[in-house]
Tab-separated table of N, CA and C in Angstrom:
chain	number	residue	atom	x	y	z
A	285	UNK	N	0.954	-1.001	-0.106
A	285	UNK	CA	0.172	0.168	0.020
A	285	UNK	C	0.541	1.530	-0.301
A	286	UNK	N	0.580	1.904	-0.635
A	286	UNK	CA	1.504	3.253	-1.133
A	286	UNK	C	1.259	4.360	0.110
A	287	UNK	N	2.407	5.134	0.231
A	287	UNK	CA	1.938	6.228	1.100
A	287	UNK	C	0.253	7.184	1.051
A	288	UNK	N	-0.239	7.669	1.663
A	288	UNK	CA	-1.353	8.058	2.005
A	288	UNK	C	-2.604	7.383	1.475
A	289	UNK	N	-1.978	6.158	1.083
A	289	UNK	CA	-3.435	5.367	0.748
A	289	UNK	C	-4.007	4.186	1.893
A	290	UNK	N	-5.292	4.845	2.192
A	290	UNK	CA	-5.783	4.024	3.365
A	290	UNK	C	-6.632	2.443	2.911
A	291	UNK	N	-6.414	1.912	3.647
A	291	UNK	CA	-6.876	0.879	3.322
A	291	UNK	C	-8.362	1.057	3.174
A	292	UNK	N	-8.953	-0.159	2.328
A	292	UNK	CA	-10.084	0.184	1.986
A	292	UNK	C	-11.454	-1.590	2.440
A	293	UNK	N	-12.474	-0.936	3.202
A	293	UNK	CA	-13.496	-2.386	3.258
A	293	UNK	C	-14.281	-2.024	1.717
A	294	UNK	N	-14.264	-3.212	0.286
A	294	UNK	CA	-14.992	-2.771	-0.624
A	294	UNK	C	-16.567	-3.715	-0.388
A	295	UNK	N	-17.811	-3.252	-0.252
A	295	UNK	CA	-18.997	-4.072	0.267
A	295	UNK	C	-19.437	-4.044	-1.005
A	296	UNK	N	-19.895	-5.497	-1.381
A	296	UNK	CA	-21.466	-5.137	-2.540
A	296	UNK	C	-22.569	-4.809	-2.629
A	297	UNK	N	-23.107	-3.744	-2.997
A	297	UNK	CA	-24.627	-3.244	-2.966
A	297	UNK	C	-25.517	-4.211	-4.069
A	298	UNK	N	-26.646	-4.742	-3.532
A	298	UNK	CA	-27.656	-4.584	-4.550
A	298	UNK	C	-29.092	-4.185	-3.847
A	299	UNK	N	-29.127	-4.101	-2.744
A	299	UNK	CA	-30.307	-2.930	-2.274
A	299	UNK	C	-30.767	-4.666	-1.327
A	300	UNK	N	-30.630	-5.376	-1.677
A	300	UNK	CA	-31.274	-6.622	-0.916
A	300	UNK	C	-30.970	-6.865	0.202
A	301	UNK	N	-31.529	-7.409	1.410
A	301	UNK	CA	-31.268	-7.594	2.783
A	301	UNK	C	-29.857	-8.166	2.982
A	302	UNK	N	-29.355	-9.138	2.368
A	302	UNK	CA	-28.354	-9.703	2.027
A	302	UNK	C	-27.112	-8.249	2.078
A	303	UNK	N	-27.302	-7.261	1.296
A	303	UNK	CA	-26.597	-6.477	1.111
A	303	UNK	C	-26.021	-5.569	1.725
A	304	UNK	N	-27.494	-5.508	2.781
A	304	UNK	CA	-27.658	-4.324	3.938
A	304	UNK	C	-26.847	-4.774	5.183
A	305	UNK	N	-27.181	-6.040	5.504
A	305	UNK	CA	-26.134	-7.029	6.056
A	305	UNK	C	-24.244	-7.169	6.305
A	306	UNK	N	-24.481	-6.805	4.839
A	306	UNK	CA	-23.215	-6.939	4.518
A	306	UNK	C	-22.536	-5.447	4.250
A	307	UNK	N	-23.615	-4.225	4.189
A	307	UNK	CA	-22.852	-3.116	4.637
A	307	UNK	C	-22.702	-2.730	6.190
A	308	UNK	N	-23.530	-3.419	7.000
A	308	UNK	CA	-23.480	-2.873	8.323
A	308	UNK	C	-22.263	-3.878	8.637
A	309	UNK	N	-21.712	-4.950	7.992
A	309	UNK	CA	-20.922	-5.716	8.899
A	309	UNK	C	-19.342	-4.520	7.598
A	310	UNK	N	-19.611	-4.331	7.214
A	310	UNK	CA	-18.495	-3.753	6.045
A	310	UNK	C	-18.279	-2.808	6.902
A	311	UNK	N	-19.188	-1.710	7.499
A	311	UNK	CA	-18.997	-0.369	8.460
A	311	UNK	C	-18.127	-0.679	9.542
A	312	UNK	N	-18.504	-2.514	10.049
A	312	UNK	CA	-18.139	-2.187	11.657
A	312	UNK	C	-16.528	-2.755	11.054
A	313	UNK	N	-16.146	-3.237	9.867
A	313	UNK	CA	-15.137	-3.872	9.619
A	313	UNK	C	-14.277	-2.610	9.185
A	314	UNK	N	-14.551	-1.388	9.057
A	314	UNK	CA	-13.584	-0.114	8.071
A	314	UNK	C	-13.691	0.221	9.866
A	315	UNK	N	-14.802	0.715	10.829
A	315	UNK	CA	-14.412	1.464	11.785
A	315	UNK	C	-13.334	0.654	13.218
A	316	UNK	N	-13.683	-1.047	12.460
A	316	UNK	CA	-12.040	-1.568	13.517
A	316	UNK	C	-11.341	-1.552	12.923
A	317	UNK	N	-10.921	-0.971	11.986
A	317	UNK	CA	-9.470	-1.069	10.675
A	317	UNK	C	-9.109	-0.224	10.621
A	318	UNK	N	-9.959	1.302	10.447
A	318	UNK	CA	-9.404	2.363	10.342
A	318	UNK	C	-9.524	3.231	8.877
A	319	UNK	N	-9.923	2.166	7.476
A	319	UNK	CA	-10.547	1.785	6.541
A	319	UNK	C	-11.701	2.781	5.988
A	320	UNK	N	-11.851	3.109	4.719
A	320	UNK	CA	-12.624	3.901	4.116
A	320	UNK	C	-13.637	2.497	3.720
A	321	UNK	N	-15.209	2.908	3.648
A	321	UNK	CA	-16.009	1.916	3.186
A	321	UNK	C	-16.369	1.845	2.225
A	322	UNK	N	-15.812	1.489	1.096
A	322	UNK	CA	-16.317	1.725	-0.282
A	322	UNK	C	-17.331	0.784	-0.811
A	323	UNK	N	-18.829	1.643	-1.490
A	323	UNK	CA	-20.097	0.624	-1.548
A	323	UNK	C	-20.082	0.112	-3.087
A	324	UNK	N	-19.918	-0.876	-3.280
A	324	UNK	CA	-20.229	-0.945	-4.813
A	324	UNK	C	-21.477	-1.219	-5.286
A	325	UNK	N	-21.909	-0.916	-6.189
A	325	UNK	CA	-22.814	-0.832	-7.310
A	325	UNK	C	-22.446	-1.713	-8.726
A	326	UNK	N	-23.072	-2.785	-8.775
A	326	UNK	CA	-23.077	-3.380	-10.020
A	326	UNK	C	-24.052	-3.177	-10.726
A	327	UNK	N	-23.959	-2.268	-12.634
A	327	UNK	CA	-25.082	-2.988	-13.088
A	327	UNK	C	-24.871	-3.394	-14.383
A	328	UNK	N	-26.416	-3.499	-15.222
A	328	UNK	CA	-26.051	-4.062	-16.722
A	328	UNK	C	-27.252	-3.689	-17.199
A	329	UNK	N	-26.819	-2.719	-18.516
A	329	UNK	CA	-28.330	-2.716	-19.218
A	329	UNK	C	-29.033	-4.271	-19.183
A	330	UNK	N	-30.415	-3.874	-19.719
A	330	UNK	CA	-31.293	-4.956	-19.816
A	330	UNK	C	-31.249	-5.481	-21.044
A	331	UNK	N	-31.393	-7.361	-20.663
A	331	UNK	CA	-30.762	-7.869	-22.377
A	331	UNK	C	-32.756	-7.751	-22.977
A	332	UNK	N	-31.788	-7.532	-24.367
A	332	UNK	CA	-32.859	-7.450	-25.188
A	332	UNK	C	-32.772	-6.691	-26.346
A	333	UNK	N	-33.439	-5.994	-26.938
A	333	UNK	CA	-33.063	-5.589	-28.748
A	333	UNK	C	-32.961	-4.088	-28.256
A	334	UNK	N	-33.563	-3.871	-27.457
A	334	UNK	CA	-32.241	-2.263	-26.836
A	334	UNK	C	-31.169	-2.453	-26.772
A	335	UNK	N	-30.570	-3.074	-25.600
A	335	UNK	CA	-29.441	-3.388	-25.509
A	335	UNK	C	-28.450	-4.159	-26.586
A	336	UNK	N	-28.752	-4.474	-27.606
A	336	UNK	CA	-28.118	-5.347	-28.660
A	336	UNK	C	-27.288	-4.094	-29.507
A	337	UNK	N	-25.792	-4.565	-28.944
A	337	UNK	CA	-25.475	-3.728	-30.113
A	337	UNK	C	-25.525	-3.150	-31.445
A	338	UNK	N	-26.622	-4.671	-32.551
A	338	UNK	CA	-26.726	-3.972	-33.695
A	338	UNK	C	-28.487	-3.305	-33.676
A	339	UNK	N	-28.709	-3.094	-32.590
A	339	UNK	CA	-29.944	-2.285	-32.970
A	339	UNK	C	-29.756	-1.140	-32.912
A	340	UNK	N	-31.166	-0.696	-33.739
A	340	UNK	CA	-31.336	0.769	-34.566
A	340	UNK	C	-31.392	2.011	-33.550
A	341	UNK	N	-32.185	1.757	-32.615
A	341	UNK	CA	-32.511	2.416	-31.610
A	341	UNK	C	-31.188	2.489	-29.995
A	342	UNK	N	-31.014	3.317	-29.799
A	342	UNK	CA	-29.618	3.665	-28.983
A	342	UNK	C	-30.360	3.286	-27.187
A	343	UNK	N	-30.386	2.780	-26.503
A	343	UNK	CA	-30.677	2.325	-25.302
A	343	UNK	C	-30.335	3.886	-24.423
A	344	UNK	N	-31.488	3.968	-23.316
A	344	UNK	CA	-31.268	4.916	-22.563
A	344	UNK	C	-30.193	4.972	-21.503
A	345	UNK	N	-28.723	4.585	-21.769
A	345	UNK	CA	-27.990	4.526	-20.740
A	345	UNK	C	-27.762	4.986	-19.596
A	346	UNK	N	-27.785	7.007	-20.246
A	346	UNK	CA	-27.786	7.628	-18.656
A	346	UNK	C	-29.222	6.937	-17.701
A	347	UNK	N	-30.120	6.664	-18.572
A	347	UNK	CA	-31.035	6.355	-17.557
A	347	UNK	C	-31.009	4.913	-16.683
A	348	UNK	N	-30.224	4.269	-17.116
A	348	UNK	CA	-30.096	3.369	-16.398
A	348	UNK	C	-29.481	3.270	-15.514
A	349	UNK	N	-27.855	4.042	-16.180
A	349	UNK	CA	-26.889	4.732	-14.935
A	349	UNK	C	-27.349	5.089	-13.419
A	350	UNK	N	-28.791	5.956	-14.041
A	350	UNK	CA	-29.585	6.679	-12.700
A	350	UNK	C	-30.137	5.848	-11.654
A	351	UNK	N	-30.979	5.094	-12.143
A	351	UNK	CA	-31.202	3.899	-11.786
A	351	UNK	C	-30.099	3.162	-10.889
A	352	UNK	N	-29.276	3.074	-11.270
A	352	UNK	CA	-27.865	2.043	-10.673
A	352	UNK	C	-27.737	2.874	-9.418
A	353	UNK	N	-27.522	4.759	-9.758
A	353	UNK	CA	-27.519	5.196	-8.582
A	353	UNK	C	-28.350	5.734	-7.792
A	354	UNK	N	-29.026	5.324	-7.880
A	354	UNK	CA	-30.048	5.480	-7.334
A	354	UNK	C	-30.628	4.507	-6.345
A	355	UNK	N	-29.814	3.413	-6.948
A	355	UNK	CA	-30.845	2.288	-5.798
A	355	UNK	C	-29.581	2.220	-5.000
A	356	UNK	N	-27.992	2.506	-5.212
A	356	UNK	CA	-27.043	2.933	-4.085
A	356	UNK	C	-26.727	3.386	-3.027
A	357	UNK	N	-27.895	4.888	-3.726
A	357	UNK	CA	-27.913	5.673	-2.229
A	357	UNK	C	-29.386	5.464	-1.603
A	358	UNK	N	-30.241	4.639	-2.008
A	358	UNK	CA	-31.192	3.987	-1.337
A	358	UNK	C	-30.686	3.097	-0.313
A	359	UNK	N	-29.921	2.201	-0.870
A	359	UNK	CA	-29.479	1.285	0.284
A	359	UNK	C	-28.629	1.774	0.799
A	360	UNK	N	-27.724	2.836	0.893
A	360	UNK	CA	-27.166	2.977	1.644
A	360	UNK	C	-28.103	4.305	2.559
A	361	UNK	N	-28.991	4.778	2.240
A	361	UNK	CA	-29.833	5.216	3.335
A	361	UNK	C	-30.558	4.608	4.010
A	362	UNK	N	-31.143	3.478	3.412
A	362	UNK	CA	-31.747	2.504	4.170
A	362	UNK	C	-30.812	1.727	5.120
A	363	UNK	N	-29.372	1.633	5.320
A	363	UNK	CA	-28.975	1.000	6.251
A	363	UNK	C	-28.106	1.706	6.899
A	364	UNK	N	-28.003	3.026	6.957
A	364	UNK	CA	-27.127	4.084	7.689
A	364	UNK	C	-28.336	5.517	8.196
A	365	UNK	N	-29.456	6.059	7.571
A	365	UNK	CA	-30.148	7.029	8.059
A	365	UNK	C	-29.037	7.838	7.421
A	366	UNK	N	-29.752	9.067	7.968
A	366	UNK	CA	-29.404	10.520	7.781
A	366	UNK	C	-27.732	10.758	8.548
A	367	UNK	N	-27.441	9.468	9.965
A	367	UNK	CA	-26.261	9.687	10.347
A	367	UNK	C	-25.399	9.269	9.193
A	368	UNK	N	-25.440	8.304	8.481
A	368	UNK	CA	-24.135	7.489	8.230
A	368	UNK	C	-23.451	6.347	8.322
A	369	UNK	N	-22.801	5.699	8.057
A	369	UNK	CA	-22.065	4.604	9.107
A	369	UNK	C	-21.051	5.171	9.635
A	370	UNK	N	-20.728	6.534	9.826
A	370	UNK	CA	-20.137	6.435	11.307
A	370	UNK	C	-17.950	5.781	10.268
A	371	UNK	N	-18.171	6.128	8.936
A	371	UNK	CA	-16.839	6.083	9.086
A	371	UNK	C	-16.312	6.534	7.536
A	372	UNK	N	-15.160	7.257	7.388
A	372	UNK	CA	-15.412	7.550	5.795
A	372	UNK	C	-15.871	7.054	4.794
A	373	UNK	N	-16.780	7.043	3.859
A	373	UNK	CA	-17.478	6.423	2.857
A	373	UNK	C	-18.021	6.890	1.608
A	374	UNK	N	-17.282	6.116	0.285
A	374	UNK	CA	-17.665	6.308	-0.838
A	374	UNK	C	-18.655	5.810	-1.420
A	375	UNK	N	-19.457	5.957	-2.595
A	375	UNK	CA	-20.349	5.198	-3.284
A	375	UNK	C	-19.744	5.013	-4.707
A	376	UNK	N	-19.805	3.799	-5.983
A	376	UNK	CA	-19.187	3.408	-6.227
A	376	UNK	C	-20.227	2.768	-7.514
A	377	UNK	N	-20.099	3.272	-8.452
A	377	UNK	CA	-21.636	1.986	-9.516
A	377	UNK	C	-20.771	2.185	-10.692
A	378	UNK	N	-20.759	0.803	-10.861
A	378	UNK	CA	-19.621	0.116	-12.065
A	378	UNK	C	-20.562	-0.539	-13.053
A	379	UNK	N	-20.190	-0.255	-14.051
A	379	UNK	CA	-21.065	-1.247	-15.289
A	379	UNK	C	-19.978	-2.671	-15.778
A	380	UNK	N	-21.114	-3.972	-15.126
A	380	UNK	CA	-20.320	-5.258	-14.987
A	380	UNK	C	-21.450	-5.960	-14.573
A	381	UNK	N	-20.961	-7.257	-14.522
A	381	UNK	CA	-21.438	-8.546	-13.992
A	381	UNK	C	-21.028	-7.726	-12.531
A	382	UNK	N	-21.881	-8.442	-11.390
A	382	UNK	CA	-21.713	-8.224	-9.843
A	382	UNK	C	-20.259	-8.514	-9.591
A	383	UNK	N	-19.853	-9.708	-9.498
A	383	UNK	CA	-18.742	-10.716	-9.013
A	383	UNK	C	-17.459	-10.039	-9.601
A	384	UNK	N	-17.551	-10.155	-11.275
A	384	UNK	CA	-16.506	-8.855	-11.621
A	384	UNK	C	-16.398	-7.682	-11.303
A	385	UNK	N	-17.193	-6.785	-11.063
A	385	UNK	CA	-17.298	-5.280	-10.807
A	385	UNK	C	-16.297	-5.555	-9.083
A	386	UNK	N	-16.845	-6.176	-8.357
A	386	UNK	CA	-16.370	-6.417	-6.701
A	386	UNK	C	-14.968	-6.929	-7.392
A	387	UNK	N	-14.392	-7.959	-7.584
A	387	UNK	CA	-13.413	-8.265	-7.714
A	387	UNK	C	-12.348	-7.605	-8.226
A	388	UNK	N	-12.878	-6.629	-9.169
A	388	UNK	CA	-12.034	-5.710	-9.368
A	388	UNK	C	-11.811	-4.344	-9.096
A	389	UNK	N	-12.383	-4.165	-8.644
A	389	UNK	CA	-12.631	-3.077	-7.528
A	389	UNK	C	-11.599	-3.107	-6.745
A	390	UNK	N	-11.967	-4.140	-5.776
A	390	UNK	CA	-11.491	-5.190	-4.580
A	390	UNK	C	-10.078	-5.531	-4.990
A	391	UNK	N	-9.052	-4.149	-5.751
A	391	UNK	CA	-7.866	-4.909	-6.244
A	391	UNK	C	-6.485	-4.809	-5.691
A	392	UNK	N	-6.596	-3.689	-4.357
A	392	UNK	CA	-5.235	-3.707	-3.658
A	392	UNK	C	-5.261	-4.450	-2.356
A	393	UNK	N	-3.831	-4.160	-2.238
A	393	UNK	CA	-2.956	-4.994	-0.992
A	393	UNK	C	-3.723	-4.163	0.116
A	394	UNK	N	-4.510	-5.065	1.110
A	394	UNK	CA	-4.887	-4.551	2.434
A	394	UNK	C	-6.102	-4.119	1.676
A	395	UNK	N	-7.185	-4.760	1.037
A	395	UNK	CA	-8.511	-4.601	0.897
A	395	UNK	C	-9.129	-5.704	1.574
A	396	UNK	N	-10.595	-5.633	1.925
A	396	UNK	CA	-11.364	-6.786	2.324
A	396	UNK	C	-12.177	-6.041	1.756
A	397	UNK	N	-13.218	-7.385	1.066
A	397	UNK	CA	-14.188	-8.162	0.337
A	397	UNK	C	-15.224	-8.362	1.100
A	398	UNK	N	-16.485	-7.321	1.182
A	398	UNK	CA	-17.477	-8.263	2.143
A	398	UNK	C	-19.145	-8.455	0.918
A	399	UNK	N	-19.266	-9.272	1.278
A	399	UNK	CA	-20.729	-9.020	0.259
A	399	UNK	C	-21.629	-10.136	1.224
A	400	UNK	N	-23.415	-10.271	0.683
A	400	UNK	CA	-24.033	-10.670	1.066
A	400	UNK	C	-23.690	-12.221	0.657
A	401	UNK	N	-24.332	-13.279	1.705
A	401	UNK	CA	-24.307	-14.273	1.852
A	401	UNK	C	-25.637	-15.190	0.194
A	402	UNK	N	-26.709	-14.227	0.038
A	402	UNK	CA	-27.781	-14.473	-1.012
A	402	UNK	C	-28.617	-15.269	-0.897
A	403	UNK	N	-29.485	-15.840	-1.503
A	403	UNK	CA	-30.294	-17.135	-1.703
A	403	UNK	C	-29.753	-18.570	-1.936
A	404	UNK	N	-30.134	-19.296	-1.354
A	404	UNK	CA	-29.464	-20.572	-1.683
A	404	UNK	C	-30.573	-21.775	-2.263
A	405	UNK	N	-31.597	-21.223	-2.798
A	405	UNK	CA	-32.959	-22.075	-3.710
A	405	UNK	C	-31.973	-23.133	-4.466
A	406	UNK	N	-32.454	-24.042	-4.920
A	406	UNK	CA	-31.613	-25.169	-6.152
A	406	UNK	C	-32.111	-23.903	-7.446
A	407	UNK	N	-33.434	-24.080	-7.276
A	407	UNK	CA	-33.411	-23.019	-8.586
A	407	UNK	C	-33.151	-21.358	-9.185
A	408	UNK	N	-33.039	-20.914	-7.777
A	408	UNK	CA	-32.171	-19.635	-7.761
A	408	UNK	C	-30.570	-20.116	-8.070
A	409	UNK	N	-30.442	-21.347	-7.973
A	409	UNK	CA	-28.779	-21.350	-7.441
A	409	UNK	C	-28.663	-21.795	-9.755
A	410	UNK	N	-29.748	-22.335	-10.281
A	410	UNK	CA	-29.202	-22.857	-11.715
A	410	UNK	C	-29.571	-21.337	-12.160
A	411	UNK	N	-30.449	-21.057	-11.927
A	411	UNK	CA	-30.542	-19.534	-12.862
A	411	UNK	C	-29.346	-18.138	-12.835
A	412	UNK	N	-29.490	-18.123	-11.643
A	412	UNK	CA	-27.951	-17.020	-11.350
A	412	UNK	C	-27.115	-17.560	-10.822
A	413	UNK	N	-26.030	-17.467	-11.608
A	413	UNK	CA	-24.725	-17.663	-10.735
A	413	UNK	C	-25.002	-16.864	-9.377
A	414	UNK	N	-24.073	-17.600	-8.308
A	414	UNK	CA	-23.187	-16.679	-7.132
A	414	UNK	C	-22.031	-15.886	-7.210
A	415	UNK	N	-22.849	-15.042	-6.758
A	415	UNK	CA	-21.572	-13.780	-6.898
A	415	UNK	C	-20.751	-13.845	-5.433
A	416	UNK	N	-21.071	-14.775	-4.735
A	416	UNK	CA	-20.411	-14.686	-3.204
A	416	UNK	C	-19.733	-15.525	-4.007
A	417	UNK	N	-19.755	-17.057	-4.415
A	417	UNK	CA	-18.778	-17.780	-5.005
A	417	UNK	C	-18.099	-17.306	-6.025
A	418	UNK	N	-17.893	-16.930	-7.150
A	418	UNK	CA	-17.506	-16.003	-8.072
A	418	UNK	C	-15.950	-15.231	-7.044
A	419	UNK	N	-16.527	-14.370	-6.612
A	419	UNK	CA	-15.800	-13.666	-5.466
A	419	UNK	C	-14.774	-14.624	-4.734
A	420	UNK	N	-15.088	-15.593	-3.941
A	420	UNK	CA	-14.183	-16.568	-2.887
A	420	UNK	C	-13.270	-16.767	-3.963
A	421	UNK	N	-14.060	-17.407	-5.557
A	421	UNK	CA	-12.884	-18.163	-6.377
A	421	UNK	C	-12.199	-17.072	-6.914
A	422	UNK	N	-12.739	-16.134	-7.297
A	422	UNK	CA	-11.329	-15.224	-8.183
A	422	UNK	C	-10.931	-13.716	-7.408
A	423	UNK	N	-11.373	-13.206	-6.342
A	423	UNK	CA	-10.809	-11.794	-5.207
A	423	UNK	C	-9.488	-12.586	-5.066
A	424	UNK	N	-8.442	-10.885	-4.999
A	424	UNK	CA	-6.668	-11.357	-4.918
A	424	UNK	C	-7.182	-10.831	-3.457
A	425	UNK	N	-8.202	-10.840	-2.416
A	425	UNK	CA	-7.681	-9.782	-1.274
A	425	UNK	C	-9.099	-10.612	-0.305
A	426	UNK	N	-8.983	-10.981	1.290
A	426	UNK	CA	-9.855	-11.665	1.860
A	426	UNK	C	-11.299	-11.424	1.351
A	427	UNK	N	-11.832	-12.740	1.721
A	427	UNK	CA	-13.459	-12.328	1.382
A	427	UNK	C	-14.123	-12.448	2.457
A	428	UNK	N	-14.891	-11.799	3.144
A	428	UNK	CA	-16.006	-11.833	3.861
A	428	UNK	C	-17.530	-12.170	3.463
A	429	UNK	N	-18.201	-13.163	3.590
A	429	UNK	CA	-19.539	-13.694	3.140
A	429	UNK	C	-20.242	-13.645	4.216
A	430	UNK	N	-20.949	-12.817	4.497
A	430	UNK	CA	-22.329	-11.908	5.639
A	430	UNK	C	-23.268	-13.206	5.220
A	431	UNK	N	-23.641	-13.689	6.443
A	431	UNK	CA	-24.745	-14.347	6.364
A	431	UNK	C	-26.049	-13.892	6.757
A	432	UNK	N	-27.713	-14.674	5.444
A	432	UNK	CA	-28.886	-13.482	6.107
A	432	UNK	C	-29.177	-13.487	7.595
A	433	UNK	N	-29.785	-12.729	8.149
A	433	UNK	CA	-29.884	-12.704	9.599
A	433	UNK	C	-31.268	-14.380	9.977
A	434	UNK	N	-31.040	-14.429	11.059
A	434	UNK	CA	-31.905	-15.187	11.201
A	434	UNK	C	-33.508	-14.644	11.329
A	435	UNK	N	-33.297	-13.732	11.358
A	435	UNK	CA	-34.577	-12.960	11.473
A	435	UNK	C	-35.708	-12.762	10.101
A	436	UNK	N	-34.289	-12.655	8.455
A	436	UNK	CA	-35.095	-12.695	7.640
A	436	UNK	C	-35.629	-14.379	7.471
A	437	UNK	N	-34.358	-14.985	8.061
A	437	UNK	CA	-35.099	-16.497	7.840
A	437	UNK	C	-36.041	-16.645	7.769
A	438	UNK	N	-36.828	-16.384	9.085
A	438	UNK	CA	-38.033	-16.882	9.934
A	438	UNK	C	-39.208	-15.997	8.920
A	439	UNK	N	-38.945	-14.828	8.340
A	439	UNK	CA	-39.652	-14.183	7.903
A	439	UNK	C	-40.239	-14.998	6.510
A	440	UNK	N	-38.846	-15.731	5.712
A	440	UNK	CA	-39.358	-16.141	4.879
A	440	UNK	C	-39.499	-17.596	4.711
A	441	UNK	N	-39.749	-18.142	5.974
A	441	UNK	CA	-40.678	-19.362	6.421
A	441	UNK	C	-42.333	-18.758	6.295
A	442	UNK	N	-42.085	-17.548	7.545
A	442	UNK	CA	-43.713	-17.574	7.697
A	442	UNK	C	-44.510	-17.181	6.020
A	443	UNK	N	-43.405	-17.014	5.402
A	443	UNK	CA	-44.348	-16.063	3.963
A	443	UNK	C	-44.245	-17.341	3.523
A	444	UNK	N	-43.651	-18.272	3.261
A	444	UNK	CA	-44.491	-20.306	2.266
A	444	UNK	C	-44.874	-20.442	2.808
A	445	UNK	N	-45.194	-20.385	4.144
A	445	UNK	CA	-46.210	-21.181	5.246
A	445	UNK	C	-47.660	-20.534	4.779
A	446	UNK	N	-47.771	-18.952	4.659
A	446	UNK	CA	-48.875	-18.166	4.410
A	446	UNK	C	-48.816	-18.430	2.909
A	447	UNK	N	-48.383	-18.504	1.866
A	447	UNK	CA	-48.429	-18.621	0.360
A	447	UNK	C	-49.049	-20.249	0.663
A	448	UNK	N	-48.544	-21.198	0.988
A	448	UNK	CA	-49.153	-22.596	0.198
A	448	UNK	C	-49.799	-22.636	1.574
A	449	UNK	N	-50.713	-21.759	2.257
A	449	UNK	CA	-52.150	-21.652	3.190
A	449	UNK	C	-51.739	-22.744	4.530
A	450	UNK	N	-50.319	-22.372	4.808
A	450	UNK	CA	-50.414	-23.912	6.028
A	450	UNK	C	-50.700	-23.232	7.364
A	451	UNK	N	-50.924	-23.829	8.547
A	451	UNK	CA	-51.303	-22.957	9.775
A	451	UNK	C	-50.194	-22.231	10.236
A	452	UNK	N	-50.423	-21.620	11.305
A	452	UNK	CA	-49.143	-20.727	11.202
A	452	UNK	C	-49.706	-20.245	12.676
A	453	UNK	N	-48.743	-20.765	13.804
A	453	UNK	CA	-49.215	-20.880	14.778
A	453	UNK	C	-48.193	-19.455	15.042
A	454	UNK	N	-48.802	-18.328	15.822
A	454	UNK	CA	-48.372	-16.998	16.448
A	454	UNK	C	-47.635	-16.887	17.143
A	455	UNK	N	-47.656	-17.664	18.063
A	455	UNK	CA	-46.678	-18.366	19.117
A	455	UNK	C	-45.224	-18.500	18.740
A	456	UNK	N	-45.267	-19.040	17.446
A	456	UNK	CA	-43.711	-19.330	16.867
A	456	UNK	C	-42.893	-18.041	16.433
A	457	UNK	N	-44.026	-16.624	16.511
A	457	UNK	CA	-43.442	-16.014	15.871
A	457	UNK	C	-42.635	-14.821	17.111
A	458	UNK	N	-43.230	-14.654	18.345
A	458	UNK	CA	-43.072	-14.607	19.323
A	458	UNK	C	-42.433	-15.189	20.499
A	459	UNK	N	-41.681	-15.936	20.049
A	459	UNK	CA	-41.018	-16.793	21.664
A	459	UNK	C	-41.947	-17.347	22.797
A	460	UNK	N	-43.579	-17.256	22.393
A	460	UNK	CA	-43.868	-18.449	23.762
A	460	UNK	C	-44.806	-16.527	24.496
A	461	UNK	N	-44.069	-15.584	23.787
A	461	UNK	CA	-44.142	-14.269	25.010
A	461	UNK	C	-45.657	-13.829	24.313
A	462	UNK	N	-46.450	-13.504	25.584
A	462	UNK	CA	-47.601	-12.709	25.555
A	462	UNK	C	-47.859	-11.810	25.008
């Protein structure tokens, strides 16, 4: 690390609950180590005729970029509110696939890459490549994968039970408290 360069904690941000948990953990790690928090949002234009290079119509790239900027700012606001993370923080929006964008951004010695653990359903794994696996396989720096919170898992379980019209015992939600 050159003189004047601070360590960085690079956090992947999609706006999902997992990425919000990663932001909180990243802020903790940045405070603990005196590093800068770098929140990274990746974006790609939608696939289809408008995004195809041979298309007669130019895709509205500035609008796609603005949506990515807005998503990153919303995630930071949701995670930290008006008080901010309590450490120096920068946001960066990158036009690339999420895994590759994060690995290319967290390229300095001393960087720490923090990512959300993501969902683990079979269908999801088959349709969408895992950003966490990509980062673990390709990153040159340490990678910290933050698991989903137990509360989020319990909420997902309740949603499944409700959608399947299975009985739901409210005492399960309150640990038997009245």
